[in-house]
Short mmCIF file of C-alpha atoms and ligand atoms in Angstrom, two decimals:
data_model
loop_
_atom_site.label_atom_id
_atom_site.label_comp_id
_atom_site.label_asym_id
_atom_site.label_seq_id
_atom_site.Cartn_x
_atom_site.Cartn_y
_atom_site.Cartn_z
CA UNK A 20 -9.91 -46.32 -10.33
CA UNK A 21 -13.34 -47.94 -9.09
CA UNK A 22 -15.53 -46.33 -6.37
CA UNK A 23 -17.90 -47.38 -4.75
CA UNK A 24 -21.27 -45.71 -3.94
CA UNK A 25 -23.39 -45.90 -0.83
CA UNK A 26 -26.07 -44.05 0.50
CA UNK A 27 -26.63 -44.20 3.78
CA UNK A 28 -29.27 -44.52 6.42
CA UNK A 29 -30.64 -48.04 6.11
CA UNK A 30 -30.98 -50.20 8.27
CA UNK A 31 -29.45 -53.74 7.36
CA UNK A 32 -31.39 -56.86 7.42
CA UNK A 33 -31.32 -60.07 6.22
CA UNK A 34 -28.45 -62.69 6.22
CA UNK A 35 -24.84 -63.22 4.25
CA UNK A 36 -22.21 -65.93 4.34
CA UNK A 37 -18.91 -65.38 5.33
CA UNK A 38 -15.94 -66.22 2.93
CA UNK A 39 -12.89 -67.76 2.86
CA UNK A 40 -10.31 -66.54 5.00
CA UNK A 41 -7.65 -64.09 3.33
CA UNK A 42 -4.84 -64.43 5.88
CA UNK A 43 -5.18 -68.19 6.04
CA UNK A 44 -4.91 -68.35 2.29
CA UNK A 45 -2.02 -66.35 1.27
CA UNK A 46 0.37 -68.63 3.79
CA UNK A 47 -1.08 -71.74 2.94
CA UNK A 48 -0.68 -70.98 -0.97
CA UNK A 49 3.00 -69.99 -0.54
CA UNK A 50 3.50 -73.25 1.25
CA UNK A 51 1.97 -75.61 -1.76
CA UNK A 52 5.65 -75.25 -2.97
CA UNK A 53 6.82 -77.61 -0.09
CA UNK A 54 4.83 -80.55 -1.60
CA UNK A 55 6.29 -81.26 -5.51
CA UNK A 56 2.54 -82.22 -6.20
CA UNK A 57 -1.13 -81.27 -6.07
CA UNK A 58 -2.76 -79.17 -3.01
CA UNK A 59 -6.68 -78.33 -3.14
CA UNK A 60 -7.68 -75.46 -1.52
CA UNK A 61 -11.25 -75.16 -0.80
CA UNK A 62 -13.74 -72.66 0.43
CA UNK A 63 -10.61 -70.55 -1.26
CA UNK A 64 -11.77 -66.66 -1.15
CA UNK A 65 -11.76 -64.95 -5.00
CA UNK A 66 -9.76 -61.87 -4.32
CA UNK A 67 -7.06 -60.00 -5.45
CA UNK A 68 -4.49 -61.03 -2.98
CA UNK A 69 -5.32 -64.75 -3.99
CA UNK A 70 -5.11 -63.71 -7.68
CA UNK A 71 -1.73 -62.09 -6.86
CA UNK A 72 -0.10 -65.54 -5.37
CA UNK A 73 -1.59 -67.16 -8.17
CA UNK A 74 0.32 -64.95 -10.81
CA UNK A 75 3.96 -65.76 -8.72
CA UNK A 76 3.42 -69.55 -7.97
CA UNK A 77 2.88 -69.43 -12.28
CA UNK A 78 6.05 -66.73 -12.40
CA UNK A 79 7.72 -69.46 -10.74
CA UNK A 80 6.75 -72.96 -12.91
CA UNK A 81 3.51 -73.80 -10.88
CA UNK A 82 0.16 -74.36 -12.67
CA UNK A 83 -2.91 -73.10 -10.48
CA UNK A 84 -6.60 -73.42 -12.18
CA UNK A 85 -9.98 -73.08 -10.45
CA UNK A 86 -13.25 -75.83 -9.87
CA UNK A 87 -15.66 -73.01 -8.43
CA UNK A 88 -14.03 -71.98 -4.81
CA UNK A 89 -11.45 -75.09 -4.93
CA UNK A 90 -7.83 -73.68 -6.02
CA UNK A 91 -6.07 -76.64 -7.54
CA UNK A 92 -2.65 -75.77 -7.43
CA UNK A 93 0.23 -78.27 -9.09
CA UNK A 94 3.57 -77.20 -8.03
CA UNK A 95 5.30 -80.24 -9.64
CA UNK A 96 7.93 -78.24 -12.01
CA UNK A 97 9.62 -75.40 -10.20
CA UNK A 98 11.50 -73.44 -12.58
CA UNK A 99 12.75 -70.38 -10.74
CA UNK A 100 13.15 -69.63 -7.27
CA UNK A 101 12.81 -65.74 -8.15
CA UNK A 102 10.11 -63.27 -6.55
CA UNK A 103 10.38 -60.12 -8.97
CA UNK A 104 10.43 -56.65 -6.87
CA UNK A 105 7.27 -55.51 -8.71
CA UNK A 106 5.52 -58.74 -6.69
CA UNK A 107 7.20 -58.13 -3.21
CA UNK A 108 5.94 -54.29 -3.82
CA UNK A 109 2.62 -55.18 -5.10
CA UNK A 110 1.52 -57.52 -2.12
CA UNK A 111 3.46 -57.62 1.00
CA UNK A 112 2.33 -61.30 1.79
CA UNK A 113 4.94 -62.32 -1.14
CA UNK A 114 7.24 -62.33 1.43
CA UNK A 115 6.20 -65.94 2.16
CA UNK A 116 7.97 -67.05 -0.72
CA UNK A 117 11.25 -66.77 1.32
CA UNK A 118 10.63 -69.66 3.92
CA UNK A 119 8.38 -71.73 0.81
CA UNK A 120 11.36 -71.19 -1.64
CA UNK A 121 14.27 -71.33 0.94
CA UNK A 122 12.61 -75.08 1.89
CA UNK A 123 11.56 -76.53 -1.70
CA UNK A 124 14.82 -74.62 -3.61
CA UNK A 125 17.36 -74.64 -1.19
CA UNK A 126 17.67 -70.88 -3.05
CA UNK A 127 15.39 -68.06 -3.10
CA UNK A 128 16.39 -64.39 -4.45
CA UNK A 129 13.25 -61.94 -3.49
CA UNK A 130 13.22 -57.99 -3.29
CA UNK A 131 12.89 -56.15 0.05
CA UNK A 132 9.47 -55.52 0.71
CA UNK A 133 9.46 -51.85 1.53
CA UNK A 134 7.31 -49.62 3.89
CA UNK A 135 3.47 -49.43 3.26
CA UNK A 136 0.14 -47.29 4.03
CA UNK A 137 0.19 -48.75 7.36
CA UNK A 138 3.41 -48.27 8.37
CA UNK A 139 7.05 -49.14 8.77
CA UNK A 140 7.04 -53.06 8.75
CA UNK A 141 10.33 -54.57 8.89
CA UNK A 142 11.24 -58.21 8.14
CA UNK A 143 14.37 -58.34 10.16
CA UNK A 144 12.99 -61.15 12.53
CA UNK A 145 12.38 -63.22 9.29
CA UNK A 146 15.90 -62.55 8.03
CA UNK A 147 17.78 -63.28 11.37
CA UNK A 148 15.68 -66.88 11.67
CA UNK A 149 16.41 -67.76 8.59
CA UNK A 150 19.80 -66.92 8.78
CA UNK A 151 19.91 -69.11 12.06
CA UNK A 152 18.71 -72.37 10.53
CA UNK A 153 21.92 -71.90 8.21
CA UNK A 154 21.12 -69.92 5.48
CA UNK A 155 23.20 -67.51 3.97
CA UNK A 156 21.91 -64.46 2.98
CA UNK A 157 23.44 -61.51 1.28
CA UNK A 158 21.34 -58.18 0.56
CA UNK A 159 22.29 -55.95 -2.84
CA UNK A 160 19.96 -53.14 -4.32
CA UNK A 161 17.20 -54.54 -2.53
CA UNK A 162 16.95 -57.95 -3.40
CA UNK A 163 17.82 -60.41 -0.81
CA UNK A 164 19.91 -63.50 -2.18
CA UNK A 165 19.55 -66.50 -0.26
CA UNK A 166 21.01 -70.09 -0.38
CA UNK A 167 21.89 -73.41 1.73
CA UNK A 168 23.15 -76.63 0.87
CA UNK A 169 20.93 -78.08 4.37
CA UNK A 170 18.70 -76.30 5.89
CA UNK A 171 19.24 -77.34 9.82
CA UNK A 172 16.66 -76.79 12.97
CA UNK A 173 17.43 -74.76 15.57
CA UNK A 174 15.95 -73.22 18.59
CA UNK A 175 14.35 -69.54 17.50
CA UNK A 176 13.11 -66.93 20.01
CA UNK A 177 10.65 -64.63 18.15
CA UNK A 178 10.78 -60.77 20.51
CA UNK A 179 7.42 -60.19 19.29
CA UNK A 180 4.97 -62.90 17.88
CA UNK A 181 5.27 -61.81 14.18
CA UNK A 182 2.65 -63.91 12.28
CA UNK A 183 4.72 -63.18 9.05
CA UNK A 184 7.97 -64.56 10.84
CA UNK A 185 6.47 -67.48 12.36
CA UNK A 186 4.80 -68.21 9.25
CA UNK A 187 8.78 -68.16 7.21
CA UNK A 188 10.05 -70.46 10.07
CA UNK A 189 7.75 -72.67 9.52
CA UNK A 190 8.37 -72.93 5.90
CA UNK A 191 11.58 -73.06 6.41
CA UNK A 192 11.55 -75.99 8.83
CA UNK A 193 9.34 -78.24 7.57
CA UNK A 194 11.49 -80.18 5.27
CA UNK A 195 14.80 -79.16 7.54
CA UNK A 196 17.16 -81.00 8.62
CA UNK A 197 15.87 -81.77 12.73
CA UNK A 198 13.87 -80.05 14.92
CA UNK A 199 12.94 -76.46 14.74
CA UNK A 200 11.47 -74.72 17.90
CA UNK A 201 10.08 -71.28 18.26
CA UNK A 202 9.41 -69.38 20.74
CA UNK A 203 7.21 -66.52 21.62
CA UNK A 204 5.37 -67.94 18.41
CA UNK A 205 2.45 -65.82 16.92
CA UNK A 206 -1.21 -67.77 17.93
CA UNK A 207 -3.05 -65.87 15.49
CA UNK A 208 -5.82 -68.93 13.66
CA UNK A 209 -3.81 -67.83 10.32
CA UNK A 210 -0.68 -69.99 11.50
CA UNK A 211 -2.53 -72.64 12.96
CA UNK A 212 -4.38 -72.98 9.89
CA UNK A 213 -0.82 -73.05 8.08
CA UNK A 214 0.59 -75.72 10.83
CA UNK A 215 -3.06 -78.15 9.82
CA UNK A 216 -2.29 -77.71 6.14
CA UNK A 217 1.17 -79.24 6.31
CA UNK A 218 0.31 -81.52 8.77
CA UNK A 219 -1.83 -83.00 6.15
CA UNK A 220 0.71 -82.52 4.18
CA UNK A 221 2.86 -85.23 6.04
CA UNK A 222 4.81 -82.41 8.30
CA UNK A 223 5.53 -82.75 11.63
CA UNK A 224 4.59 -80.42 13.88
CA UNK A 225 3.89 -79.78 17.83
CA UNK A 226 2.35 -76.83 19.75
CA UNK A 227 0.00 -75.08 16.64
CA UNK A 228 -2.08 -72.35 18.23
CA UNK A 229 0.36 -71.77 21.02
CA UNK A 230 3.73 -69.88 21.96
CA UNK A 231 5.86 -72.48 21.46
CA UNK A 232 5.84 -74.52 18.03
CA UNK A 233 8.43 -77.50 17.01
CA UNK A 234 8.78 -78.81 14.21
CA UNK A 235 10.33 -81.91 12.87
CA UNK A 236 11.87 -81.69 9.61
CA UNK A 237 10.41 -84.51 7.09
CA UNK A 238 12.15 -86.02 3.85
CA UNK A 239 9.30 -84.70 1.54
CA UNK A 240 5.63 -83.94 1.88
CA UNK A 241 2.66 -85.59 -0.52
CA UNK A 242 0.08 -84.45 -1.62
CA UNK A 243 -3.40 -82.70 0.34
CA UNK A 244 -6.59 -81.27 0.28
CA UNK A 245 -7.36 -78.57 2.82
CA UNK A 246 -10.66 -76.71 3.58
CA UNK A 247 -9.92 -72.65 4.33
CA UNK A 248 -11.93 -71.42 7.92
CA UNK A 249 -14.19 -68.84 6.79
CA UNK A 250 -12.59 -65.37 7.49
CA UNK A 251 -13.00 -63.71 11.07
CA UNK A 252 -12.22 -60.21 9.79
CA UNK A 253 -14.48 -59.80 6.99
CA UNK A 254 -16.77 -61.34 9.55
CA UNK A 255 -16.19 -58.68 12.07
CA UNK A 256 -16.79 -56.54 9.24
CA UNK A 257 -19.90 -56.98 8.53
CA UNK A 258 -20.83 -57.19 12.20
CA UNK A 259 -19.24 -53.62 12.64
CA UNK A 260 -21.51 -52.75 9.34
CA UNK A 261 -24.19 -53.90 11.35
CA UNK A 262 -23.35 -52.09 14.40
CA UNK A 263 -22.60 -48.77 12.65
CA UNK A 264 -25.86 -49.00 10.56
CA UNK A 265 -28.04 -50.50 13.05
CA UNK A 266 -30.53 -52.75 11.69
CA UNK A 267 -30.98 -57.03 12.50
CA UNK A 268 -28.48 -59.56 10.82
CA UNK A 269 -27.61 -63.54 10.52
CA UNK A 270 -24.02 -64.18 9.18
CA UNK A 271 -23.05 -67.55 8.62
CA UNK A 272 -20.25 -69.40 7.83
CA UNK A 273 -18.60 -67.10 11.08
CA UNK A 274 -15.32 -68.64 12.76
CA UNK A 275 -17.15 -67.83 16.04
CA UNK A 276 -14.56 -68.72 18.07
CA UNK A 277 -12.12 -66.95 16.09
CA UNK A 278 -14.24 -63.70 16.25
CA UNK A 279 -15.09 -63.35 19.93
CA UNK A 280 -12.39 -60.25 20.50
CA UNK A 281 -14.72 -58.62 18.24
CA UNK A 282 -17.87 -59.57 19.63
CA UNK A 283 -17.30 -58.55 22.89
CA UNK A 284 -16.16 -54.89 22.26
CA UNK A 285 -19.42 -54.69 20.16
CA UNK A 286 -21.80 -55.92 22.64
CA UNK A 287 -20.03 -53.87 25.03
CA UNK A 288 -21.58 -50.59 22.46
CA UNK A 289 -24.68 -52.09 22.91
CA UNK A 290 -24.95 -54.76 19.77
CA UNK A 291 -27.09 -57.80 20.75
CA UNK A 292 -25.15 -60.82 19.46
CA UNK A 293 -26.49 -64.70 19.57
CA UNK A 294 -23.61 -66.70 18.74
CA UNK A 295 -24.20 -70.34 17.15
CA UNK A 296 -21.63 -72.92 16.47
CA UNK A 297 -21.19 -71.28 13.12
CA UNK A 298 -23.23 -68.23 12.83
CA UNK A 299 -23.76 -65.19 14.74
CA UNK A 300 -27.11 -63.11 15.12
CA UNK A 301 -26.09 -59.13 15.66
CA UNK A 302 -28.88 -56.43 16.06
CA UNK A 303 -28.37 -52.88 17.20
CA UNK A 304 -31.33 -50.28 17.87
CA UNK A 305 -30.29 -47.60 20.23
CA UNK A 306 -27.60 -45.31 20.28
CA UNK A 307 -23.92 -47.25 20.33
CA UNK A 308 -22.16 -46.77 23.40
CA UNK A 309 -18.57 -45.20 23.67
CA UNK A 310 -16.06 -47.90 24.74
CA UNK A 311 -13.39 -46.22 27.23
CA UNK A 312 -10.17 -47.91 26.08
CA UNK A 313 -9.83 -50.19 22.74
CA UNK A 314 -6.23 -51.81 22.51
CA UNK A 315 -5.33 -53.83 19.49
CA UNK A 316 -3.10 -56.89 20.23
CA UNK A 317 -2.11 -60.16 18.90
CA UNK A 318 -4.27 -62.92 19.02
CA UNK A 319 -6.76 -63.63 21.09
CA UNK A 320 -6.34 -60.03 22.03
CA UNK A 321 -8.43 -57.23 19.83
CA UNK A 322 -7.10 -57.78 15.99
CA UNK A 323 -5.25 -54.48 14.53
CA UNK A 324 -7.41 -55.88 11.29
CA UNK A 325 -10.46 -54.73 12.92
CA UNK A 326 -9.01 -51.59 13.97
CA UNK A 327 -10.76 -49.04 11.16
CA UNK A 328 -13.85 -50.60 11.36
CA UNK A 329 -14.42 -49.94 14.80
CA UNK A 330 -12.79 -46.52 14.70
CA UNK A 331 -15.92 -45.97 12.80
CA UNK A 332 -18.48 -47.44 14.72
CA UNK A 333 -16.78 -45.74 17.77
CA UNK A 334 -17.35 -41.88 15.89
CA UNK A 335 -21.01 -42.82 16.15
CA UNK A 336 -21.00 -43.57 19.74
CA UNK A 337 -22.68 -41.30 22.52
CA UNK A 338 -19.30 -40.24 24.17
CA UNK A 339 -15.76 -40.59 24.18
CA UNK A 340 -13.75 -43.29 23.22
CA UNK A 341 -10.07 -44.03 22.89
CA UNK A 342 -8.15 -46.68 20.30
CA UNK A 343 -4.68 -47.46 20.94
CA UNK A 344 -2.95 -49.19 18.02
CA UNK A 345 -0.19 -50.84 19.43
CA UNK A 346 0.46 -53.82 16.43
CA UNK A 347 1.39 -50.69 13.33
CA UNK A 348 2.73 -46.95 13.17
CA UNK A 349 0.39 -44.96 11.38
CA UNK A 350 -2.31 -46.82 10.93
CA UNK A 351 -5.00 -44.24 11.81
CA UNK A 352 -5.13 -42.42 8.25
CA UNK A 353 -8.57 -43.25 8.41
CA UNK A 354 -9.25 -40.51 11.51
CA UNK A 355 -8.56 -37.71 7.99
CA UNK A 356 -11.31 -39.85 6.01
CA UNK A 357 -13.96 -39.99 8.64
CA UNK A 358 -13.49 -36.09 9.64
CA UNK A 359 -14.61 -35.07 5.95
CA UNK A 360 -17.84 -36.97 6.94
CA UNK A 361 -18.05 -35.20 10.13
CA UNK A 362 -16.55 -37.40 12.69
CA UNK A 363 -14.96 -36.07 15.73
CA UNK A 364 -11.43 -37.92 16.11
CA UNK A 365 -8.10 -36.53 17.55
CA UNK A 366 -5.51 -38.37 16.93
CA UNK A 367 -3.30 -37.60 20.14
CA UNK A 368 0.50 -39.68 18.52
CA UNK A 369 1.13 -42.15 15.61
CA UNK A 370 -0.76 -45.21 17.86
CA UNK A 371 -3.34 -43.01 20.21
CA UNK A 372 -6.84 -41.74 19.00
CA UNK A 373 -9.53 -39.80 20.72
CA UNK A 374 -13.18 -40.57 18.95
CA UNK A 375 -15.60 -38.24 20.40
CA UNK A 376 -18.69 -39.90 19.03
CA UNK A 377 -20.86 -37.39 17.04
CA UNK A 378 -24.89 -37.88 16.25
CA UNK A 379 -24.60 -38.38 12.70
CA UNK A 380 -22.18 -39.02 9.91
CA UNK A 381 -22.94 -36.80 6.52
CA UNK A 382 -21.94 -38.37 3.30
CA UNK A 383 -18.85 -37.65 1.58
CA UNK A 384 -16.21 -38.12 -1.39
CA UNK A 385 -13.41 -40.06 0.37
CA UNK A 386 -10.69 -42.75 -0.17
CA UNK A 387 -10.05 -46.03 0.78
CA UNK A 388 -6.45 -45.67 2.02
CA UNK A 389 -5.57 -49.79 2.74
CA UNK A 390 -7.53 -52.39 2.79
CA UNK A 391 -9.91 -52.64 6.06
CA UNK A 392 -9.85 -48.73 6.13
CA UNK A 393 -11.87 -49.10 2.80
CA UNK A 394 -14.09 -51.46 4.44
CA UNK A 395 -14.28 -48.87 7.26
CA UNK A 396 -15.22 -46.12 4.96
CA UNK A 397 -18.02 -48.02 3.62
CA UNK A 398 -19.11 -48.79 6.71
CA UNK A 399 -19.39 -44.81 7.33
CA UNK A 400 -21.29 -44.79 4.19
CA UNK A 401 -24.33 -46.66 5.88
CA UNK A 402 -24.52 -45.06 8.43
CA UNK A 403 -24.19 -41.91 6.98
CA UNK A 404 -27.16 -39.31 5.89
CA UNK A 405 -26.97 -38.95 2.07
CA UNK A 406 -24.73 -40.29 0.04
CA UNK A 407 -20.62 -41.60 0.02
CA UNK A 408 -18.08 -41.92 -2.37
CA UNK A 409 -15.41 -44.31 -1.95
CA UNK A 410 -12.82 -43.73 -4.47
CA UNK A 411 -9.80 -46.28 -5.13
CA UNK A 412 -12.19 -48.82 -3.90
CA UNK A 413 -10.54 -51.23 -6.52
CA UNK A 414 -8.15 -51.75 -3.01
CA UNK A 415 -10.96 -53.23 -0.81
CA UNK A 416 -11.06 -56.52 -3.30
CA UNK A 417 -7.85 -57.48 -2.22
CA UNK A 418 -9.60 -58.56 0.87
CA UNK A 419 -13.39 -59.02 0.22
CA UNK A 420 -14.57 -61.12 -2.59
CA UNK A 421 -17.47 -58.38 -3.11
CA UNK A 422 -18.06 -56.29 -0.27
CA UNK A 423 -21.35 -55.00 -2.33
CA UNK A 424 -22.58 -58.19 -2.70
CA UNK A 425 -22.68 -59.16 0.73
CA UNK A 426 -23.61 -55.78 1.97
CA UNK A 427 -26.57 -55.93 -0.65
CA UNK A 428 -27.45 -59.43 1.00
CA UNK A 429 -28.44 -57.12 4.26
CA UNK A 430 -30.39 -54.39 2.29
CA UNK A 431 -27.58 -52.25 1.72
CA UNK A 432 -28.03 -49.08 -1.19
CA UNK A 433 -24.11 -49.99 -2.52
CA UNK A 434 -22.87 -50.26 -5.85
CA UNK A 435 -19.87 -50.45 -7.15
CA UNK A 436 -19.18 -47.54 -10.07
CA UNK A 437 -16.11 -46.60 -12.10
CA UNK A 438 -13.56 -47.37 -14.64
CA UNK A 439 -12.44 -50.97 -12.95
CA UNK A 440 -16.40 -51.68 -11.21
CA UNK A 441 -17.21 -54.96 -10.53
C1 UD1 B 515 0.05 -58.39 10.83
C2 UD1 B 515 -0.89 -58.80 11.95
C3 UD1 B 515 -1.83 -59.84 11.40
C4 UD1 B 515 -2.56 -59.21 10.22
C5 UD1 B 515 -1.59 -58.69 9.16
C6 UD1 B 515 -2.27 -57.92 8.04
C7 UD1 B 515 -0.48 -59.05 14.32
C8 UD1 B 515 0.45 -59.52 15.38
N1 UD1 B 515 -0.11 -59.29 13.06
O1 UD1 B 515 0.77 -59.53 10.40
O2 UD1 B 515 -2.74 -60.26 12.38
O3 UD1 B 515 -3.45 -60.10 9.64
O4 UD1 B 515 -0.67 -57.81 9.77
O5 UD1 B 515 -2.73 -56.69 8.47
O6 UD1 B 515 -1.53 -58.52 14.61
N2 UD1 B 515 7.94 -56.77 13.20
C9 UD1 B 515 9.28 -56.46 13.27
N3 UD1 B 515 10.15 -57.23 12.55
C10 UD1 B 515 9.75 -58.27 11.79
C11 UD1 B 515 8.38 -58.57 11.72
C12 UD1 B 515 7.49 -57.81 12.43
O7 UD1 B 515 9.68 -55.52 13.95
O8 UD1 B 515 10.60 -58.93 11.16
C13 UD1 B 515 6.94 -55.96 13.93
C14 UD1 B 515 6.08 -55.13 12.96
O9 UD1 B 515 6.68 -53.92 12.64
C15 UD1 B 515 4.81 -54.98 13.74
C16 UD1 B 515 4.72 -56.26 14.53
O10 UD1 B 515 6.03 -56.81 14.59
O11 UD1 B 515 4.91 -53.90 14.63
C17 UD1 B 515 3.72 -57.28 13.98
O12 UD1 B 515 4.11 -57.66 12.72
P1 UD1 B 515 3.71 -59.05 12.04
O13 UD1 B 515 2.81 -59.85 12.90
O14 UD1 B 515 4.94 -59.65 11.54
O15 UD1 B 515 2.92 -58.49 10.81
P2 UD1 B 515 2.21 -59.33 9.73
O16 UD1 B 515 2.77 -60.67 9.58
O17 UD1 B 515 2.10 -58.43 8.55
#
């Protein structure tokens, strides 16, 4: 397993560009299946959730090959329209392949993703829309079996804005029989970056980046090139690596827009933040502020993505703070991390935590237990007296094309060390 090492107490300064956005590529690559042809992804982020679609779309038939950050993806021969169960389990995203396959196969046979670090995350909202635009599904040993002989629109009321279910109705629809109309849609940028793809594409759609989203179902969809938004989270990464570490940054390449959830909880701990059309300038000096009551919510509310990272800015903080998690069960194994480094957090149920901010972080060995938890254990590193371990770091690339890279661009002490080091 990699690690990563960090030690601490350095102020960050300089500048690092954003990269492409993870959660707007892992939809949009599942939907290249719609169009029997050629997509181009650009600005397309090189991690190992991309690498993971990748390996299905070429499990499936599709050819995929790179031209620097441009993913050229040809998904003229499909030969299956089978997601194995070691995919699903490896990367829950697969589950995208349901609406993709569903609308280019008119079949689709894909294994039940199952629980995960952060919590219980069902897909029966996916399941019950696709059943409703009349597809049959059947469910044996974990695999769910799907088929049609027409896909038809239909009117779909969504009880929470799932991004993931929105995303499979979509899919599903574009290449339906008539018109397909959610509501209570997800807003997140993620599915209106989706909705721009495959309106390039030649899809039809209405509403993208609000509640309500129709779509028209078109006869087939041609060919497209699409330009990925840079990615808000690892964005509001670094400007919570920033915040925790104190120092003077520029990031560029920010979604500002996309980011400003984030922004304002940190200036409210006393960051300074100068946002430009497309970069942000973030400095911190004194001691970070507690902030009273953090909720994470869907879009534009405060993303559960950001959620670790801030958990670990907060443990700095002079005073008490409190993060309710109200998008995941158990996504606070992080609070265990962050004690062994000295951190102060009480974690009152599965979604409530109690940070009472301490002076100083001590470095530690710890783990990266998901993705932005990682992240938010690195972050602790910097800040941190001494030096930090991050074991099963290898985790963190599924989401940051190289977190020490970019952290290095701000005068970060971070290397990456181990069996699997990059
Ligand atoms: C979620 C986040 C997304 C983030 C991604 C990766 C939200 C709203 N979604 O997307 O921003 O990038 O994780 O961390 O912040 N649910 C059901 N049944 C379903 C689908 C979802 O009960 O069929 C529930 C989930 O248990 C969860 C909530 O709805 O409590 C949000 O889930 P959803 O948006 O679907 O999750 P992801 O698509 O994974």
């Amino acid at each position: 397993m990699s690690s990563i090492k960090v030690t601490g107490g350095v102020r960050l300064k300089g500048e690092t560009r954003i990269q492409g956005s993870k959660n707007a590529a892992l939809p949009v690559i599942a939907a290249s299946l719609l169009n029997k042809g050629v997509t181009v992804l650009r600005n397309c982020p090189k991690i190992l959730d991309v690498y993971h679609m990748i390996n299905v779309l070429e499990e499936l038939g599709c050819k995929a090959s790179w031209e620097g950050n441009s993913l050229v993806i040809d998904t003229a021969d499909v030969k299956s329209a089978k997601v194995s169960e070691s995919s699903v389990r490896k990367m829950r995203s697969s589950i995208l392949f349901l609406g993709a396959l569903i609308g280019r196969c008119h079949e689709v046979s894909i294994a039940y993703p199952g629980g995960c670090s952060i919590g219980n995350r069902p897909i029966d909202f996916h399941l019950d829309s696709i059943r409703k635009m009349n597809v049959s599904l059947n469910e044996e040993n974990g695999i769910i079996n799907c088929q049609t002989d027409k896909i038809t629109g239909t009117d779909i009321f969504l009880k929470f804005p799932s991004v993931g279910a929105t995303q499979n109705i979509i899919l599903a629809a574009v290449l339906a029989e008539g018109i397909t109309r959610i509501y209570n849609a997800a807003r997140e940028p993620e599915v209106q970056e989706l909705c721009t793809y495959l309106e390039g594409a030649g899809a039809r759609l209405k509403g993208k980046g609000t509640s309500f989203i129709e779509i028209e179902g078109v006869e087939r969809l041609h060919d497209v090139e699409h330009t990925l938004s840079p990615d808000r989270i690892a964005a509001g990464t670094y400007m919570a690596a920033v915040a925790a570490a104190g120092g003077d940054a520029v990031l560029f390449d920010v979604p500002v827009h996309q980011a400003e959830a984030v922004i304002k909880v940190l200036e409210k701990t006393g960051c300074k933040i100068i946002t430009g059309d497309r970069h942000v300038k973030i400095s911190r000096s004194k001691r970070l502020l507690p902030y009273d009551l953090l909720k994470t919510k869907p879009y534009p509310g405060f993303p559960t993505d950001m959620q670790s990272q801030l958990m670990t800015v907060l443990s700095i903080a002079d005073g008490k703070s409190t993060i309710v998690e109200e998008i995941f069960d158990s996504r606070f194994q992080n609070a265990e991390e962050l004690r062994k480094m000295g951190a102060d957090i009480l974690l009152r149920n599965e979604k409530t935590a109690v940070i009472t901010g301490v002076a100083k972080l001590k470095g530690a060995e710890v783990k990266a237990r998901d993705l932005r938890a990682g992240a938010a254990m690195v972050i602790a590193g910097l800040a941190a007296e001494g030096e930090t371990t991050v074991n099963d770091a290898v985790i963190i690339e599924r989401g940051y094309e190289d977190i020490c890279r970019d952290l290095g661009n701000l005068g970060a002490n971070i290397h990456y060390c181990g069996d699997d080091a990059g």
